Structures are given as structure tokens and as C-alpha cells.
Amino acid sequence: MSEALFNNPTPFEVDLQAAFAGRAKATGAQAAAFERFAKLGFPNRRIEGWKWSDFHGALRKLTPANDAEAQGDIAPSEFAALNPLEFRIINGQIELPQGELPDGLRYGVVEPVATIPELERHAIVNLNIAMTGKALGIEVGENTPDRPILIRHINTNAAFAFTQTMMRVSANARARLIETYEGEGSGFYSHLFHMVVRDGAQFHRTVVHQTGADQIVNAVCAAKIDADAAFNQTSLSTGSRLSRHETIVHLWAQGGSAEINSAALLCDDRHADFTTHVVHKAPHCRTRQIHKGVARDRARNVFQGKFEVEREAQKTDAKMTANALLLSDTAEANHKPELEIYADDVECAHGSTCGALDADALFYLRQRGLNEAAARALLVEAFLGEVLDGVDDERLGDIFRNKIADWLVYE
Amino acid sequence: MLKIENLHTTVGGHEILKGLSLDVPAGEVHAIMGPNGSGKSTLSYTVAGRDGYAASEGAVMLEGTNILGLAPDVRAAKGLFLSFQHPMEIPGVQTMTFIRTALNAQRRARGEAEVSAADFIRLIREKAKLVGLDDAKLKRPFNVGFSGGEKKRMEMLQLAIFEPRFAIMDETDSGLDIDALKMVGDVVNALRGPERGFLIITHYQRLLHYIKPDRVHVLAGGRIVKSGAAGLAAELEKSGYEQFIEAA
């Protein structure tokens, strides 16, 4: 590798280059990925798709944390009540669950794989491929008991961490995955997740981003959905200094469906970016997407949703809604809904709204006896209702409702 | 009971109420009639405490306390109820949950015990029957997709459940058929009593066939310009408001 990979590198890029050079067994593919990253650099505001989430600006100023500090005890997950199979990725180190394997489930630490063509020009994905040593691999067989899988991404004191997960849900299997992003660290975390949902399988993914205020996170999930398979995802984020959760879904064969719901509850200077790209590649597939963002103080909520319907994907049925609720004059919502349609017999729609709390509704509630805080909380909860309705597990729904209630206490 | 003295309200730079005075003693039902734009809704909003409808002068005494300056929820807890001309839809909030939350918020503010879930379900079922709303509606999001008449029934349901000390009914009759008018009359008449007062704001006389008022006032140009016994309503229906618009 040449010394001058970067053109005018930032201090953080210098650190990354040293870390990459110090790696024991980088493959040729990883070296190539690092070179691609160095050429692209962290995405900045001038790059379409990143103009509201400036990783270049945020990571230039990253102060590497002291990684000598001891790792404290990890508190039990609030999802423990669901009796999940718990994986932990602590500052980039994978910890597998102990004990007996449930029937039909296989997991382990595996070699990472190359990414999908769509992500080959994604700078952070390239960096992730270059830096990730081992990946977490999970395979769910057809007769695996319906027990949730929990992956906790916990970042405390690392300046940066890179991980990958690969998951396969076998034909006709059912799988439920909960991913939490946690920890008070102030570093950069990149997670790359490749998954496939085989014919007739059903996959539910729940993502909860609730890190400390200073974390910078980019999590990218690319999912391939086979015939008559279902991908159902609900995300809840309270944001952090810069957080971007990307979901790429390819509906590869007839009868596939995707439901992608997300909610952001943001205060102070927190930032949450939900960027999604759903590609309909086959006929008779269905997508439903709802995003709800609530922001106050100087928080910023970004939603970029794109449906792409290829020529063969006739009878596509796809609908996207994004609504923003701004609770202060200085909060921001940036929405970019996009449809790109090459088939002629499809039903596709998108809608986007942005507004403040309805003064008429607020007065009505207060005339009925609710004080201002209670009335505002009720309206915010009502605003998020559609996303909560998409959570089909009652216990999970209750956890979501409690989280929203906790957030509203400070509203 | 409710005593309004020399009330002035300016909305968006225009003075709408210009020294309105009115006294509704406990146990009485008064009607306010008036042409469009006379200030009827401004009066109800000012008394209930809506943002942007602050009085610039005067007083609104509810059982001896000036309630101007109090938050709307504090006025509600003191027993003031406003039946809205255009009730709100609140998507995402189940009707029963909302009404129970509101009832218990009022009770807490008054230092009374909250109503349990079981007691509340009994109460709301009984009152829903009274106002002609079926149980299925109570499980739906509040007022979402309801017809104008159903929304007014929902207002009457809350009136029957909250049992306020003083209720203002802002054009409750608008958009109602004969059956619904009769229902409104039944609910109000059942609640009439020596400790409670009503102010019925209306454009037409027809609701007053079902609720016989003790006094009728004519509001025009932001003031009460004439007051009289129940017969005044019929007189207005015949002669119209024009004489008062000119007088104001």
C-alpha cells in the first residue's frame, strides 16, 4: 500500500490508515476496499444522499477515546424479559451466547464476505470491509423455535469499531431479531449486515438506537427477499451526534413483501437519519413504509426513502408515508421520498408532511382537563401510533410505548 | 354561578367582545342567540381559556372565583365544560382511554380519588346508551371517521360523564337531526339541578324546543343587547337579528 493514499487526510483518517497498516492478516480484497475508501473519503455534504448527514465533517473532529480504560459491567438488556438468545458486540468484539444451541439454529464467528454491487461505492461500507476481521454468522432453520435473537451493539470506550453480521433465514422459517445500539462512547461505529430471507420465510427485525449523545453510527443492512418471503422491520431511534441507519431491501422474486416502519424521537442536538432503498425486481411484490419523526430543541431528523420498480416488476404495490412533527422552531426535518418506476402496471404512492402540534387539538385536550405536558405527550404518542401498530408482538409494543413515555417525560 | 363582567376580548388585532356582561345563577339555563360574527365562539373560547383569546378587560367569575388567567385545564377541573362546535378528531388515541384519562386528570386536580378501570367501563357504557353511541365506537380512535352528529353525541357523552358545574354548549345543535336534538335535550335536562348552570349558544331556536331556557340573551356586536324570558327566542325567529345588528 502506498503511503499517500489520502489526499490531505484528517487526523482521524491518519489513525485509520495506521490501524489498517497494523492489521495482521488483511486480504487483497480488504486492501482494495481500503484504497477505495481512501479515494472516496468520508461522505460529505456535497454528495447526493449525504447532504443532511455530514460524516466527513463529524469525523474530522473525532477525538480518539482512551481505549486502555477497563470495560465495566454490562447491564442486562431491557429486552431480557423476552428471553432472547443474546449476542453482544462490545467495542467491536463479538461475544457469543453460552449454553445449548436451540434446535435448527447455527451461529458462529465467520469470515466476512464481499458486499452487494449496490454498496461497492459506499465509502463507509468499503472502510468496514477493510477493517472487519471476523463477522457474526447466524442461520435460522425451518423448525427453529420462535425465540428472539438479540444483538447488542455496545460501544463504550473505543475510538472506532467495525463489525459485520451475516444472517440467513431458511425457507419457510420464522425469525425475530432485535438489535440494540447502546453505550455512552463517543467514537465511531460501523456495522454492515448482509441477510437473506429464503422462500416463504418470515423475518421480523427490530432496531433500537439509544446510545449516548456523542456516538457516531452508520449501520447498513442489505436484505435479499426471496419468493413469498416477508421482511418486517420496525426501528426506534433517539439519535446521537450523527446516526444513520440504512436499509436496502431487494425483493428478488414473486410474492415478496417488505414492511419498513421507523420512528425518531430527538432532543438537544441529536441527529437521526433513516435512509432506505427498496428495489422491486419481480412482479407481485408489496412494500409498506411509514416514517414518523419527532424533533425538538435543535435536533435534526432525516428521512430518505426510495422505491425502485424494475421493468419486470409488474403489479408492484408500494406505499410510503413520512410525517414530521417539530416541537420547536429550531428543530429540523429533512425528507426525501423518491419513486423510480420502470414498470407500467404498478400502484406506487408516497406522501410527506411536516408540522407542529395542532393548536385546536391541544386546546380541546386541555379543556377536557389534561395539563399542557400531558396533552402534548398524548398528541405525540398519537402521532407515533401507526408505527407502534406495526409491532405485532405485544411485549415488544409495550417496551416501545414505555420508551416513548420515558422520552416524553423530558418533552 | 357564572358571572361575566364587562368582558373585552381582542383576537388578531380586532376587538370582538366589547364589554359583555352576563349573570347565570346556579340552577338556571340561559341561551345566547346572535347573528354570525357577533362573538358567540369568542365568548366560549375566552371563558374556557383558549390561547389567543385572552381578555383585555373584565372578569369571569365561576362560583366567586375569577377564572381569567387560569390554564384551561385548571378551569376544567373547577367544573367548566365546553361542548365544542367542531369537536376534534384525535387519531391514535382510543376513545375510552382518552375520556378516562381526562376524567381522572380532573379528579386528581380536585384531590378526588381516580376512577378504576372497571368502574369507568360501567360508567361509560351506561352513558353511551343515553347518548346513543354503541360500544364499538368507544374502542375506536377518538372521533376519527365519525359523522358530525356522532361527534356531537361524543360531546354529550363527556358532558354526562364529567358532570361539570357549568357547561357552555357552543352551537351543539348545528348539523343535528330531530332525534339527536331530542337526545341533547334529554342529557341536559337530566343534568339540570340547583347546583349546575348551562349557557346554550345557538343561532336558531330549534334546540330551545327541547331545552327550555330560563333566560334568553341576544349577543350582537360583542355585547348583550337584549335579555328576556324564553319567549324572546320565538320573537327573534320571527323578526330576525337585523334590528340588533343596527342597534349594535
XYZ file of C-alpha atoms in Angstrom:
659
model
C 0.000 0.000 0.000
C 1.349 3.407 -0.893
C 1.971 5.997 1.798
C -0.111 8.730 0.188
C -3.476 7.031 -0.090
C -5.347 10.048 1.152
C -5.344 13.433 -0.349
C -4.909 15.809 2.585
C -6.029 13.361 5.322
C -7.752 14.387 8.531
C -6.229 13.257 11.854
C -8.883 10.536 12.056
C -8.013 9.253 8.577
C -4.353 9.098 9.594
C -5.390 6.974 12.613
C -7.450 4.686 10.408
C -4.585 4.216 7.995
C -2.246 3.310 10.864
C -4.822 0.875 12.225
C -5.242 -0.748 8.824
C -1.472 -0.977 8.317
C -1.195 -2.623 11.734
C -3.666 -5.380 10.877
C -2.215 -8.879 10.912
C -3.981 -10.565 8.032
C -5.542 -8.131 5.646
C -6.576 -9.833 2.422
C -6.081 -8.398 -1.050
C -9.787 -7.639 -1.186
C -9.506 -5.700 2.051
C -6.534 -3.722 0.811
C -8.527 -2.861 -2.323
C -11.502 -1.820 -0.171
C -9.271 0.435 1.913
C -7.892 2.062 -1.216
C -11.432 2.660 -2.477
C -12.325 4.220 0.856
C -9.234 6.431 0.759
C -10.166 7.610 -2.694
C -13.791 8.318 -1.744
C -13.172 9.695 1.747
C -15.940 10.001 4.321
C -19.145 11.200 2.627
C -19.638 14.941 2.856
C -22.482 17.355 2.215
C -21.705 17.677 -1.482
C -22.518 14.027 -2.091
C -26.129 13.334 -3.037
C -27.737 11.202 -0.380
C -25.445 12.542 2.358
C -26.146 16.251 2.277
C -28.026 16.185 5.581
C -25.677 13.707 7.292
C -22.154 15.001 7.022
C -19.883 12.175 8.188
C -16.825 13.897 6.764
C -17.418 16.951 8.927
C -18.325 14.976 12.057
C -15.433 12.512 11.799
C -12.801 15.113 11.046
C -13.242 16.342 14.589
C -13.415 12.912 16.222
C -11.200 12.752 19.276
C -9.986 9.190 19.697
C -11.026 7.921 23.114
C -8.632 6.293 25.535
C -9.043 2.604 24.754
C -6.986 1.465 27.737
C -9.880 2.013 30.083
C -11.374 -1.144 31.536
C -14.703 -2.382 30.287
C -17.328 -2.076 33.024
C -20.170 -4.484 33.678
C -22.867 -4.550 31.041
C -26.370 -4.098 32.440
C -28.994 -6.639 31.371
C -30.906 -5.715 28.250
C -34.389 -4.311 28.670
C -35.431 -6.979 26.174
C -34.313 -9.714 28.595
C -37.960 -10.317 29.523
C -38.479 -11.758 26.024
C -35.932 -14.491 26.833
C -33.807 -13.804 23.773
C -30.669 -15.557 22.607
C -28.226 -12.744 23.348
C -25.188 -11.838 21.232
C -23.020 -8.917 22.256
C -20.695 -6.878 20.125
C -18.782 -4.783 22.624
C -16.475 -2.178 21.091
C -16.303 -4.373 18.007
C -15.602 -7.654 19.874
C -18.158 -10.398 19.278
C -19.385 -12.385 22.296
C -21.468 -15.458 21.508
C -24.199 -16.722 23.816
C -23.236 -19.581 26.134
C -25.157 -22.776 26.613
C -27.132 -25.113 24.446
C -27.982 -24.239 20.873
C -31.691 -24.091 20.116
C -32.750 -26.678 17.504
C -32.308 -25.544 13.947
C -30.132 -22.552 14.804
C -26.488 -22.278 13.859
C -24.169 -19.426 14.659
C -20.524 -18.611 14.880
C -17.723 -16.231 14.064
C -17.047 -16.461 10.338
C -15.019 -14.876 7.549
C -16.626 -11.726 6.166
C -17.879 -11.755 2.580
C -17.886 -9.210 -0.227
C -20.798 -6.817 -0.316
C -23.564 -6.401 -2.896
C -22.867 -4.352 -6.056
C -25.111 -1.524 -4.866
C -22.809 -0.854 -1.917
C -19.495 -1.047 -3.734
C -19.240 2.728 -3.942
C -20.391 3.294 -0.357
C -17.305 4.770 1.314
C -18.075 3.616 4.855
C -19.007 0.126 3.667
C -15.606 -0.089 1.969
C -13.903 1.030 5.157
C -15.919 -1.541 7.089
C -14.877 -4.335 4.715
C -11.239 -3.280 5.039
C -11.281 -3.123 8.818
C -13.549 -6.007 9.873
C -11.669 -9.155 10.843
C -14.454 -11.591 11.631
C -18.186 -11.496 11.150
C -21.051 -12.862 13.200
C -22.929 -15.502 11.216
C -26.413 -16.714 12.131
C -28.551 -19.244 10.305
C -32.148 -19.929 11.262
C -33.527 -23.285 10.108
C -37.130 -24.076 9.288
C -38.003 -25.620 12.637
C -36.148 -23.232 14.917
C -38.305 -22.373 17.921
C -39.761 -18.874 17.874
C -37.270 -17.344 20.301
C -35.981 -13.838 19.586
C -32.344 -13.270 18.708
C -30.852 -10.194 20.340
C -27.721 -8.480 19.062
C -26.469 -5.737 21.356
C -24.046 -3.309 19.754
C -22.427 -1.732 22.787
C -19.827 0.969 22.341
C -18.172 2.422 25.392
C -14.572 3.471 25.025
C -13.288 2.594 21.540
C -12.337 5.395 19.157
C -13.741 3.282 16.335
C -15.177 -0.177 15.805
C -16.208 -2.114 12.700
C -18.330 -5.242 12.611
C -20.315 -7.355 10.221
C -23.221 -9.704 10.623
C -24.478 -12.265 8.142
C -27.796 -13.921 8.610
C -29.789 -16.468 6.667
C -33.416 -17.299 7.370
C -34.087 -20.654 5.720
C -37.100 -21.412 3.560
C -40.384 -21.340 5.493
C -38.606 -20.423 8.731
C -39.684 -17.685 11.112
C -37.126 -15.467 12.802
C -37.267 -12.463 15.061
C -34.198 -10.298 15.518
C -33.792 -7.393 17.929
C -30.777 -5.143 17.511
C -29.893 -2.522 20.056
C -27.297 0.216 19.697
C -26.160 1.182 23.171
C -23.361 2.663 25.228
C -22.056 6.049 26.196
C -18.989 6.012 23.950
C -18.060 8.959 21.788
C -16.381 7.014 18.992
C -17.387 5.915 15.506
C -19.204 2.632 14.957
C -19.852 0.990 11.615
C -21.970 -2.128 11.245
C -22.566 -3.919 7.955
C -25.313 -6.504 7.871
C -25.995 -8.840 4.962
C -29.002 -11.059 5.096
C -31.211 -13.275 3.026
C -34.786 -14.363 3.682
C -35.458 -17.554 1.720
C -38.717 -18.640 0.034
C -41.744 -18.448 2.266
C -39.770 -17.342 5.338
C -40.820 -14.559 7.689
C -38.322 -12.225 9.270
C -39.020 -9.521 11.860
C -36.265 -7.074 12.702
C -36.488 -4.534 15.473
C -33.805 -1.868 15.735
C -33.473 0.358 18.780
C -30.867 3.106 18.684
C -30.460 4.549 22.167
C -26.817 5.430 22.537
C -25.287 8.314 24.439
C -25.389 11.703 22.774
C -21.860 11.658 21.333
C -21.774 8.455 19.302
C -21.372 8.467 15.535
C -23.008 5.427 13.967
C -23.531 4.140 10.460
C -25.409 0.844 10.284
C -26.157 -0.628 6.872
C -28.472 -3.603 6.372
C -28.807 -5.178 2.936
C -31.523 -7.816 2.664
C -32.421 -10.133 -0.185
C -36.007 -11.335 -0.053
C -36.954 -14.466 -1.969
C -40.349 -15.683 -3.207
C -43.301 -15.235 -0.849
C -40.947 -14.204 1.931
C -41.630 -11.319 4.302
C -39.250 -8.717 5.708
C -40.776 -6.711 8.519
C -38.719 -4.023 10.253
C -39.509 -1.526 12.996
C -36.910 0.984 14.157
C -36.904 3.443 17.012
C -34.130 5.957 17.427
C -33.410 8.674 19.928
C -30.471 9.702 17.768
C -26.949 10.705 18.681
C -24.343 13.148 17.414
C -24.661 11.578 13.982
C -26.576 8.378 13.364
C -27.594 6.857 10.098
C -29.428 3.563 9.711
C -29.615 2.377 6.120
C -31.856 -0.425 4.939
C -31.576 -1.877 1.465
C -34.196 -4.427 0.505
C -34.220 -6.315 -2.762
C -37.498 -8.070 -3.458
C -35.989 -10.685 -5.653
C -38.895 -12.979 -6.500
C -42.659 -13.014 -6.828
C -44.798 -12.590 -3.716
C -42.131 -10.995 -1.543
C -43.115 -8.259 0.863
C -41.461 -5.600 2.949
C -42.823 -3.537 5.798
C -40.401 -0.896 6.996
C -41.503 1.375 9.807
C -39.394 3.814 11.742
C -39.769 6.434 14.424
C -37.316 9.049 15.633
C -37.651 10.920 18.925
C -34.973 13.562 19.040
C -33.934 16.220 21.517
C -30.975 18.570 22.079
C -28.549 18.396 19.131
C -29.220 14.778 18.277
C -29.409 13.571 14.730
C -31.142 10.530 13.249
C -31.049 9.556 9.594
C -33.174 6.733 8.215
C -32.241 6.019 4.630
C -33.921 3.170 2.793
C -33.859 1.763 -0.703
C -36.377 -0.873 -1.712
C -35.887 -2.482 -5.112
C -38.791 -4.362 -6.648
C -37.148 -6.809 -9.026
C -40.048 -9.223 -9.532
C -43.816 -8.972 -10.089
C -46.491 -9.087 -7.369
C -44.402 -7.772 -4.505
C -45.648 -5.389 -1.845
C -43.974 -2.698 0.263
C -45.377 -0.577 3.055
C -43.290 2.097 4.715
C -44.158 4.605 7.430
C -41.703 7.005 8.997
C -42.555 9.328 11.884
C -40.049 11.813 13.211
C -40.450 13.997 16.308
C -37.785 16.618 16.954
C -37.337 19.418 19.439
C -34.539 21.774 20.534
C -32.021 21.809 17.662
C -32.414 18.157 16.707
C -32.474 17.013 13.109
C -34.447 14.138 11.633
C -33.535 12.889 8.174
C -35.653 10.512 6.133
C -34.657 9.403 2.660
C -36.841 6.692 1.190
C -36.571 5.353 -2.320
C -38.665 2.773 -4.125
C -37.237 1.464 -7.350
C -39.509 -0.663 -9.521
C -37.731 -2.553 -12.285
C -39.303 -3.229 -15.675
C -40.198 -6.840 -14.804
C -41.856 -5.873 -11.513
C -45.439 -5.537 -12.772
C -48.284 -5.419 -10.243
C -45.994 -3.867 -7.659
C -47.931 -2.410 -4.746
C -45.811 0.077 -2.797
C -46.713 2.891 -0.455
C -44.518 5.250 1.549
C -45.511 7.856 4.145
C -43.208 10.166 6.075
C -44.507 12.586 8.697
C -42.503 15.003 10.782
C -43.595 16.720 13.962
C -41.460 19.663 15.023
C -41.822 20.754 18.621
C -39.550 23.784 18.403
C -38.668 26.423 15.832
C -35.051 25.303 15.734
C -35.681 21.596 15.150
C -35.310 20.313 11.600
C -36.860 17.638 9.414
C -35.379 16.714 6.063
C -37.418 14.333 3.940
C -36.606 12.957 0.544
C -39.173 10.461 -0.718
C -38.382 9.077 -4.181
C -40.064 6.786 -6.668
C -38.236 5.413 -9.671
C -40.565 3.277 -11.757
C -39.785 1.373 -14.954
C -42.820 -0.955 -14.985
C -46.153 0.323 -16.310
C -48.748 -1.650 -14.338
C -47.989 -0.736 -10.736
C -49.525 1.056 -7.784
C -46.978 3.263 -6.080
C -47.545 6.253 -3.835
C -45.652 8.429 -1.442
C -46.592 11.268 0.862
C -44.670 13.537 3.165
C -45.842 16.055 5.751
C -44.226 18.309 8.304
C -45.967 20.279 11.006
C -46.230 21.420 14.600
C -48.676 20.177 17.227
C -52.241 21.075 16.275
C -53.329 24.066 18.407
C -57.024 23.095 18.117
C -56.354 19.585 19.368
C -54.158 20.885 22.186
C -56.886 23.255 23.383
C -59.507 20.513 23.141
C -57.465 18.177 25.345
C -56.745 20.892 27.879
C -60.421 21.872 28.054
C -61.044 18.236 28.978
C -58.668 18.562 31.936
C -55.240 17.463 30.650
C -52.417 19.785 31.617
C -50.106 21.064 28.922
C -47.425 18.380 29.317
C -49.984 15.560 29.341
C -51.827 16.978 26.343
C -48.619 17.347 24.328
C -47.485 13.847 25.300
C -50.814 12.371 24.244
C -50.618 14.045 20.847
C -47.016 12.933 20.282
C -47.921 9.371 21.206
C -50.906 9.539 18.880
C -48.620 10.834 16.121
C -46.401 7.763 16.535
C -49.389 5.418 16.704
C -49.104 3.989 13.204
C -45.536 2.864 13.774
C -46.491 1.231 17.080
C -49.414 -0.508 15.384
C -46.880 -2.240 13.108
C -45.265 -4.006 16.085
C -47.048 -7.362 16.171
C -45.524 -8.628 19.426
C -47.408 -7.227 22.404
C -44.440 -7.303 24.807
C -42.280 -5.546 22.258
C -45.044 -2.979 21.711
C -45.176 -2.328 25.462
C -41.405 -1.781 25.601
C -41.726 0.689 22.721
C -44.584 2.512 24.430
C -42.587 2.762 27.659
C -39.609 4.149 25.775
C -41.786 6.789 24.192
C -43.301 7.629 27.570
C -39.781 7.963 29.047
C -38.800 10.324 26.271
C -41.935 12.385 26.689
C -41.268 12.969 30.375
C -38.484 15.276 29.247
C -40.507 16.838 26.452
C -72.618 30.774 39.419
C -71.112 32.173 36.199
C -70.888 35.918 36.243
C -69.262 37.756 33.353
C -68.480 41.423 33.913
C -67.537 43.931 31.238
C -65.578 41.381 29.188
C -63.360 42.672 26.382
C -61.501 40.281 24.058
C -59.319 41.194 21.132
C -58.491 38.490 18.606
C -55.885 39.078 15.938
C -55.964 42.814 16.468
C -59.772 43.136 16.316
C -61.871 43.756 19.382
C -64.631 41.129 19.271
C -66.142 41.301 22.744
C -66.779 44.901 23.762
C -67.881 44.941 27.365
C -70.044 41.848 27.616
C -71.829 41.290 30.925
C -73.938 38.280 31.823
C -75.057 36.524 35.010
C -76.207 32.904 35.023
C -77.224 31.973 38.573
C -76.875 28.365 39.806
C -79.704 26.139 38.689
C -80.508 28.164 35.564
C -80.145 27.578 31.853
C -79.511 30.631 29.735
C -79.420 30.836 25.974
C -77.334 33.238 23.947
C -78.533 33.872 20.444
C -76.906 36.059 17.887
C -76.046 36.500 14.244
C -72.868 35.167 12.671
C -69.829 37.173 13.690
C -71.433 38.572 16.826
C -68.780 36.996 19.061
C -70.502 33.797 20.231
C -67.493 31.492 19.738
C -65.085 34.135 21.039
C -67.144 34.244 24.216
C -66.882 30.474 24.702
C -63.135 30.450 23.950
C -62.446 33.374 26.286
C -64.350 31.755 29.134
C -62.631 28.379 28.540
C -59.159 29.959 28.262
C -58.004 29.241 24.735
C -54.586 30.670 23.719
C -55.038 33.852 21.702
C -58.375 34.670 23.377
C -57.157 36.436 26.487
C -59.471 39.080 27.907
C -58.052 42.587 27.902
C -60.560 43.808 30.452
C -63.273 42.464 32.725
C -63.808 39.341 34.796
C -65.328 35.880 34.508
C -66.391 34.690 37.934
C -67.126 30.971 38.349
C -68.651 30.379 41.781
C -66.998 33.515 43.076
C -63.504 32.935 41.614
C -62.191 34.963 38.705
C -61.033 32.241 36.307
C -59.428 34.571 33.757
C -55.696 33.866 33.749
C -56.114 30.258 34.837
C -54.951 27.483 32.487
C -57.756 25.792 30.525
C -57.229 22.500 32.374
C -57.469 24.272 35.720
C -60.780 25.820 34.624
C -61.942 22.354 33.524
C -61.042 20.893 36.926
C -63.054 23.687 38.560
C -66.041 22.288 36.713
C -66.193 24.268 33.477
C -67.108 22.258 30.390
C -67.236 23.476 26.819
C -69.103 21.456 24.228
C -67.279 22.293 21.014
C -68.952 23.471 17.856
C -66.368 21.473 15.875
C -65.068 18.628 18.066
C -61.559 17.368 17.277
C -60.535 14.028 15.862
C -57.569 12.502 17.668
C -56.127 9.638 15.614
C -54.142 7.066 17.565
C -55.974 7.613 20.873
C -58.706 5.198 21.840
C -61.925 6.950 22.912
C -62.296 5.137 26.242
C -58.652 5.679 27.157
C -58.889 9.364 26.392
C -62.094 10.043 28.330
C -60.839 8.094 31.329
C -57.502 9.930 31.251
C -59.347 13.251 31.143
C -61.803 12.317 33.907
C -59.004 11.168 36.199
C -56.892 14.242 35.433
C -59.806 16.434 36.566
C -60.407 14.318 39.646
C -56.729 14.369 40.625
C -56.654 18.135 40.253
C -59.617 18.378 42.636
C -57.988 15.986 45.111
C -60.558 13.249 44.426
C -59.836 9.537 44.017
C -59.335 8.257 40.485
C -61.996 6.076 38.911
C -60.888 2.469 38.448
C -60.885 0.866 35.015
C -63.786 -1.431 35.902
C -65.934 1.371 37.346
C -65.147 3.549 34.371
C -66.241 0.894 31.867
C -69.567 0.561 33.695
C -69.988 4.339 33.726
C -69.144 4.905 30.064
C -71.378 2.038 28.876
C -74.326 3.444 30.799
C -73.802 6.991 29.472
C -73.089 5.796 25.925
C -76.520 4.197 25.865
C -78.007 7.507 26.982
C -76.440 9.423 24.081
C -76.973 6.695 21.506
C -73.381 5.612 20.846
C -72.695 1.895 20.518
C -69.819 0.226 22.376
C -67.813 -0.356 19.192
C -67.399 3.412 18.798
C -65.824 3.643 22.254
C -62.978 1.374 21.164
C -62.226 3.384 18.046
C -59.739 6.279 17.881
C -61.408 9.375 19.301
C -63.913 10.846 16.804
C -61.930 9.519 13.816
C -64.257 8.950 10.892
C -67.317 9.870 12.972
C -70.152 11.846 11.381
C -70.924 15.368 12.583
C -73.866 14.022 14.576
C -71.753 11.278 16.190
C -69.153 13.831 17.238
C -71.869 15.860 18.981
C -73.064 12.696 20.713
C -69.456 12.218 21.875
C -69.559 15.742 23.366
C -72.778 14.877 25.187
C -71.209 11.613 26.394
C -68.394 13.592 28.014
C -70.853 16.086 29.483
C -72.768 13.184 31.066
C -69.574 11.576 32.409
C -67.789 14.696 33.709
C -70.945 16.152 35.293
C -69.442 19.666 35.261
C -70.663 22.519 37.454
C -71.133 24.764 34.451
C -71.438 23.808 30.796
C -71.223 26.027 27.747
C -72.736 24.455 24.663
C -71.375 26.139 21.572
C -73.816 25.570 18.688
C -74.305 21.972 19.740
C -77.457 21.931 17.590
C -75.729 22.669 14.292
C -75.904 19.704 11.944
C -78.157 17.629 14.186
C -81.345 15.838 13.139
C -84.502 15.786 15.267
C -83.570 12.584 17.117
C -80.159 13.927 18.040
C -81.636 17.258 19.166
C -84.003 15.366 21.428
C -81.050 13.367 22.826
C -79.156 16.615 23.593
C -82.266 17.915 25.332
C -82.588 14.703 27.378
C -78.940 14.805 28.514
C -79.091 18.472 29.508
C -82.489 18.188 31.181
C -81.323 15.167 33.197
C -78.338 17.172 34.463
C -80.303 20.328 35.294
C -80.265 20.949 39.013
C -79.901 23.611 41.650
C -76.076 23.311 41.708
C -75.448 23.464 37.979
C -75.679 26.060 35.243
C -75.798 25.984 31.446
C -75.139 28.509 28.741
C -76.547 27.424 25.386
C -75.048 29.300 22.469
C -77.125 28.926 19.357
C -78.066 30.529 16.107
C -81.539 29.016 15.909
C -84.447 28.482 18.192
C -84.919 24.784 17.488
C -82.767 23.347 20.314
C -84.714 25.555 22.698
C -87.830 23.490 21.941
C -86.095 20.671 23.822
C -84.261 22.695 26.466
C -86.426 25.407 27.918
C -84.152 28.266 28.941
C -84.749 30.444 31.993
C -83.408 33.489 30.143
C -82.558 34.341 26.553
C -79.912 36.942 25.650
C -79.164 38.492 22.316
C -75.477 38.957 21.513
C -74.675 41.461 18.802
C -71.559 43.492 18.135
C -69.750 41.960 21.105
C -72.328 42.924 23.746
C -75.570 41.595 25.181
C -78.113 43.937 23.604
C -81.337 42.422 24.875
C -82.374 39.911 27.504
C -85.723 38.377 28.186
C -87.721 35.281 29.118
C -87.907 32.144 26.945
C -90.395 33.825 24.643
C -87.668 36.116 23.283
C -86.288 33.213 21.245
C -89.533 32.788 19.314
C -89.716 36.515 18.771
C -86.204 36.515 17.287
C -87.036 33.661 14.974
C -89.871 35.778 13.559
C -88.255 39.179 13.349
C -84.615 38.184 12.791
C -81.433 39.760 14.164
C -81.323 42.791 11.913
C -82.729 45.223 14.430
C -79.908 44.280 16.815
C -77.130 44.451 14.265
C -78.150 48.036 13.605
C -78.542 48.736 17.306
C -75.056 47.371 17.972
